[in-house]
C-alpha atoms as one frame of an Amber mdcrd trajectory, in Angstrom:
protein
  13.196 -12.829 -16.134  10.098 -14.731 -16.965   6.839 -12.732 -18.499   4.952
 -13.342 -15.401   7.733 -12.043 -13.359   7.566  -9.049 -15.197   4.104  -7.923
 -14.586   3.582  -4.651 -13.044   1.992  -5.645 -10.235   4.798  -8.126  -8.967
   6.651  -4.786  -7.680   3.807  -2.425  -7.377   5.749   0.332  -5.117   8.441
   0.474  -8.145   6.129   0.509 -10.702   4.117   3.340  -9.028   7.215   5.536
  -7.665   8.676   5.226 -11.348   5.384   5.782 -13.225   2.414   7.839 -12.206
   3.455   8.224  -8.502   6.655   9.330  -9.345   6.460  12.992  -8.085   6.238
  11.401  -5.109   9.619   9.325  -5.057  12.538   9.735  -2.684  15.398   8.325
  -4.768  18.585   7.252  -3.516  20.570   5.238  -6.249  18.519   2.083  -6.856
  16.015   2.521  -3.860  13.003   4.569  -3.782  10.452   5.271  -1.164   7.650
   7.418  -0.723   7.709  10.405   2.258   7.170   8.899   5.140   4.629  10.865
   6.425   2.539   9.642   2.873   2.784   5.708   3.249   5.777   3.450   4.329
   6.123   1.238   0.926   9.388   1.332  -0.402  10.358   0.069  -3.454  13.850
  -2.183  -3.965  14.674  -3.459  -7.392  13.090  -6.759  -8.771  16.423  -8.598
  -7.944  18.148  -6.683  -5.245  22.104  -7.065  -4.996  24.357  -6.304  -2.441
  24.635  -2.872  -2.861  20.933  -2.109  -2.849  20.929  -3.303   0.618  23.814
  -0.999   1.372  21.732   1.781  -0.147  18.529   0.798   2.203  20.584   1.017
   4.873  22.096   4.303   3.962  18.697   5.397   3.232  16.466   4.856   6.345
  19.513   4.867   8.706  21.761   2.272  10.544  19.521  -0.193  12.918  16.236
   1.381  11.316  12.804  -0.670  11.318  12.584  -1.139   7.581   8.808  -2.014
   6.352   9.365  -4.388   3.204   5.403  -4.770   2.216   5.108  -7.156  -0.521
   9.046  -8.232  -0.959   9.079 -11.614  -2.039  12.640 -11.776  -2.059  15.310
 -13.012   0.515  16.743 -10.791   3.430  20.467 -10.624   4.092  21.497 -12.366
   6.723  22.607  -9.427   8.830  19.391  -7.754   8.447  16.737  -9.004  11.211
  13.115  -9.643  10.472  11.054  -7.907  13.589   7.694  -8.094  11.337   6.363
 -10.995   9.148   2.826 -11.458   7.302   1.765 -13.470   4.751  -0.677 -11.250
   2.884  -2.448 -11.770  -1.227  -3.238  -9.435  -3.644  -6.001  -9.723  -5.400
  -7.684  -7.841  -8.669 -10.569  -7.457 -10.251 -12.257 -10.268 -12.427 -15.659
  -8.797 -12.531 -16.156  -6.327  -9.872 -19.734  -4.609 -10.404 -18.977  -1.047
  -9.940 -21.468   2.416  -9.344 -21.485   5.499  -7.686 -22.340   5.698  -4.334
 -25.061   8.511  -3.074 -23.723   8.666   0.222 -20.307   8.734  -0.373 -18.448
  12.263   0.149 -14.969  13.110  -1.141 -12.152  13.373   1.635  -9.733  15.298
   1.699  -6.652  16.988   3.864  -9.158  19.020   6.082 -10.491  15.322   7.109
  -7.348  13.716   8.120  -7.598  13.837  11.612 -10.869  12.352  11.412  -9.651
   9.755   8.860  -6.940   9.211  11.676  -9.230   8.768  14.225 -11.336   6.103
  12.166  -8.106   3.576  11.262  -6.732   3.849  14.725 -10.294   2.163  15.702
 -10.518  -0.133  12.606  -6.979  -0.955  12.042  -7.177  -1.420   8.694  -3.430
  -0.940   7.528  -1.075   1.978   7.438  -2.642   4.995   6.910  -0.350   8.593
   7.018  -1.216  12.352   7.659  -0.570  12.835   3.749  -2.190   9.171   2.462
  -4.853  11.261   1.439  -2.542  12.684  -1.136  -1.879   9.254  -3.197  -5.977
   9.477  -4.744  -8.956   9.723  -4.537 -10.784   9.211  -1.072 -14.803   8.051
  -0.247 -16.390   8.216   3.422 -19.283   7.672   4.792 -21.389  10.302   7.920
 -23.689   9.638   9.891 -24.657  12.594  11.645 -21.510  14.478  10.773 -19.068
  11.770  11.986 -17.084   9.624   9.738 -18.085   5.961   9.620 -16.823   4.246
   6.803 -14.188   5.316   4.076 -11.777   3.432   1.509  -9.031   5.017  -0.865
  -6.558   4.708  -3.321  -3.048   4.117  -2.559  -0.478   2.624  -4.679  -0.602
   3.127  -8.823   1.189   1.158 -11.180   0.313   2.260 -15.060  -3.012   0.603
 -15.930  -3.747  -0.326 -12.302  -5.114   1.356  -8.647  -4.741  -0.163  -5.183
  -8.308   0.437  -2.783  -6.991   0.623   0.428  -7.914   1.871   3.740 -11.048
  -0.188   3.458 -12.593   0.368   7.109 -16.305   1.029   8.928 -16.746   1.770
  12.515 -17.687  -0.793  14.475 -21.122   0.632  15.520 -21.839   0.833  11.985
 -20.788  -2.690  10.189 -23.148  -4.836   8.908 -24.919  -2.111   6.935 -23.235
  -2.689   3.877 -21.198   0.453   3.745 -17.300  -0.981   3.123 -18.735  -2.943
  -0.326 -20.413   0.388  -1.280 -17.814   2.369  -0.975 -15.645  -0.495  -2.524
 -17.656  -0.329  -5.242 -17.972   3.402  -5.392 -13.767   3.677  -5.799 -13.514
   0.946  -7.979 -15.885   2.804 -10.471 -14.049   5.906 -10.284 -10.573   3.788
 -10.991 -12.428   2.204 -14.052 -14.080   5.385 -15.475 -10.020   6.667 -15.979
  -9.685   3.211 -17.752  -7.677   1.728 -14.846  -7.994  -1.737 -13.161  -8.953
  -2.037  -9.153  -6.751  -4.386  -7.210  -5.833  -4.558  -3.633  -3.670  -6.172
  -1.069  -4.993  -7.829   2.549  -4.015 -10.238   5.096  -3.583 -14.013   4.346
  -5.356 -14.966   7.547  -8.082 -11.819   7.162 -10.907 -14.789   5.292 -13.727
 -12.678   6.469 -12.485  -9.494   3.973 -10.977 -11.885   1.217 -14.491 -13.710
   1.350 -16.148 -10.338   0.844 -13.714  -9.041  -1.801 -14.059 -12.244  -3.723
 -17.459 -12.215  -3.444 -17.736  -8.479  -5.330 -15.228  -9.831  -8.386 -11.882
  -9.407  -6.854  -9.433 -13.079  -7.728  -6.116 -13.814  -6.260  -3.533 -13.020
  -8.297  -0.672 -13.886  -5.516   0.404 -14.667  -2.249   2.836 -11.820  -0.677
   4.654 -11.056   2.047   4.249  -7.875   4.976   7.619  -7.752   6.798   9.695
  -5.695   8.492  13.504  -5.762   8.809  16.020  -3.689  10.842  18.992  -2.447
   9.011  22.390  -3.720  10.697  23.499  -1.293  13.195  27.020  -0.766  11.326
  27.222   0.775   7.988  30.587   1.323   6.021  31.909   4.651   5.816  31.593
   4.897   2.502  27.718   4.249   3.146  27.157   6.492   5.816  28.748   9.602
   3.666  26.817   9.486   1.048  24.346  12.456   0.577  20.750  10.925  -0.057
  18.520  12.938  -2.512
């Protein structure tokens, strides 16, 4: 495997689920995955065989809906892709980070106003315990919640911002690259590097994240696959934990 290949962020679910997020893992042989209720990235191995498949299977059940965010690799044949989009990653090469005034911590009592907000923004998956995987910035205007972004996945060294959104009554004011910048200082003051994951086709967001410092580092992949309907019985009998 090539240096490049090797780079933490080139599987950044299995580098978070085996290093800092790793209380959150659910194991099963080769596979890991956080709770489901927490985010839907799995991780698979860097080269997955056979066998991991199997395991996947196994794991999230026969004819499941299998989110594979970021796999770069090649699907068996009898698993069928229901979701595909090309998405980048970028990271920070200069990002001008401080504090935001406005910004107020969030946390599980906010949820179901953090809810509310990415159902109307759509920014990406966002889970009753997200709010779990770091640290969390919003935005009120008159006690409702207009803007917020997060932290989601952690490789060593590194922090994903995600769940990057403003209501729509409220964009143009500047609040998403505030509160960008607001979490990215937070990630750097622990000595950690910002980086972040987005649509291919989303040009208005990659402008503005390029525009604050962020690079691309890659193109990715967002699919989603569904598990064959027939497992072994081998497969099926084995105890997940």
């Amino acid at each position: 495997m090539s240096a490049e290949a090797a780079h933490v962020l080139d599987n950044p679910a299995l580098t978070s689920l085996t290093g800092p997020h790793a209380h959150f893992a659910e194991r099963h042989r080769r596979i890991l995955r956080y709770p489901v209720d927490v985010t839907p990235w799995i991780a698979l191995p860097d080269e997955p065989d056979a066998d991991d498949w199997a395991d996947l299977a196994a794991l999230t059940g026969p004819g499941a809906e299998v989110p594979l965010l970021g796999f770069n690799g090649r699907v068996p044949p009898d698993w069928e892709i229901v979701f595909h989009l090309d998405g980048v990653q970028l990271v920070d090469d200069g990002l001008v980070t401080a504090p935001e005034p406005e910004a107020v911590r969030l946390g599980p009592a906010d949820v179901p106003e953090m809810l509310d907000l990415v159902a109307r923004t759509q920014p990406g998956p966002f889970l009753p315990r997200t709010v779990e995987l770091g640290t969390y910035l919003g935005v009120r205007r008159e006690g409702a919640l207009v803007a917020m972004a997060g932290e989601r996945l952690h490789p060593p060294g590194w922090t994903e911002i995600s769940a990057v959104c403003t209501d729509p009554a409220h964009r143009g004011e500047g609040l998403a690259t505030r509160l960008i910048r607001a979490v990215a200082h937070g990630i750097k003051e622990r000595g950690e590097t910002p980086f972040l994951h987005t649509g291919a086709a989303n040009t208005g967001a990659i402008r503005l994240y390029e525009s604050l410092g962020f690079r691309l580092r890659r193109t990715t992949a967002f699919l989603a696959a569904r598990a064959p309907e027939h497992l072994t019985e081998e497969r099926e009998a084995v105890a997940v934990g």
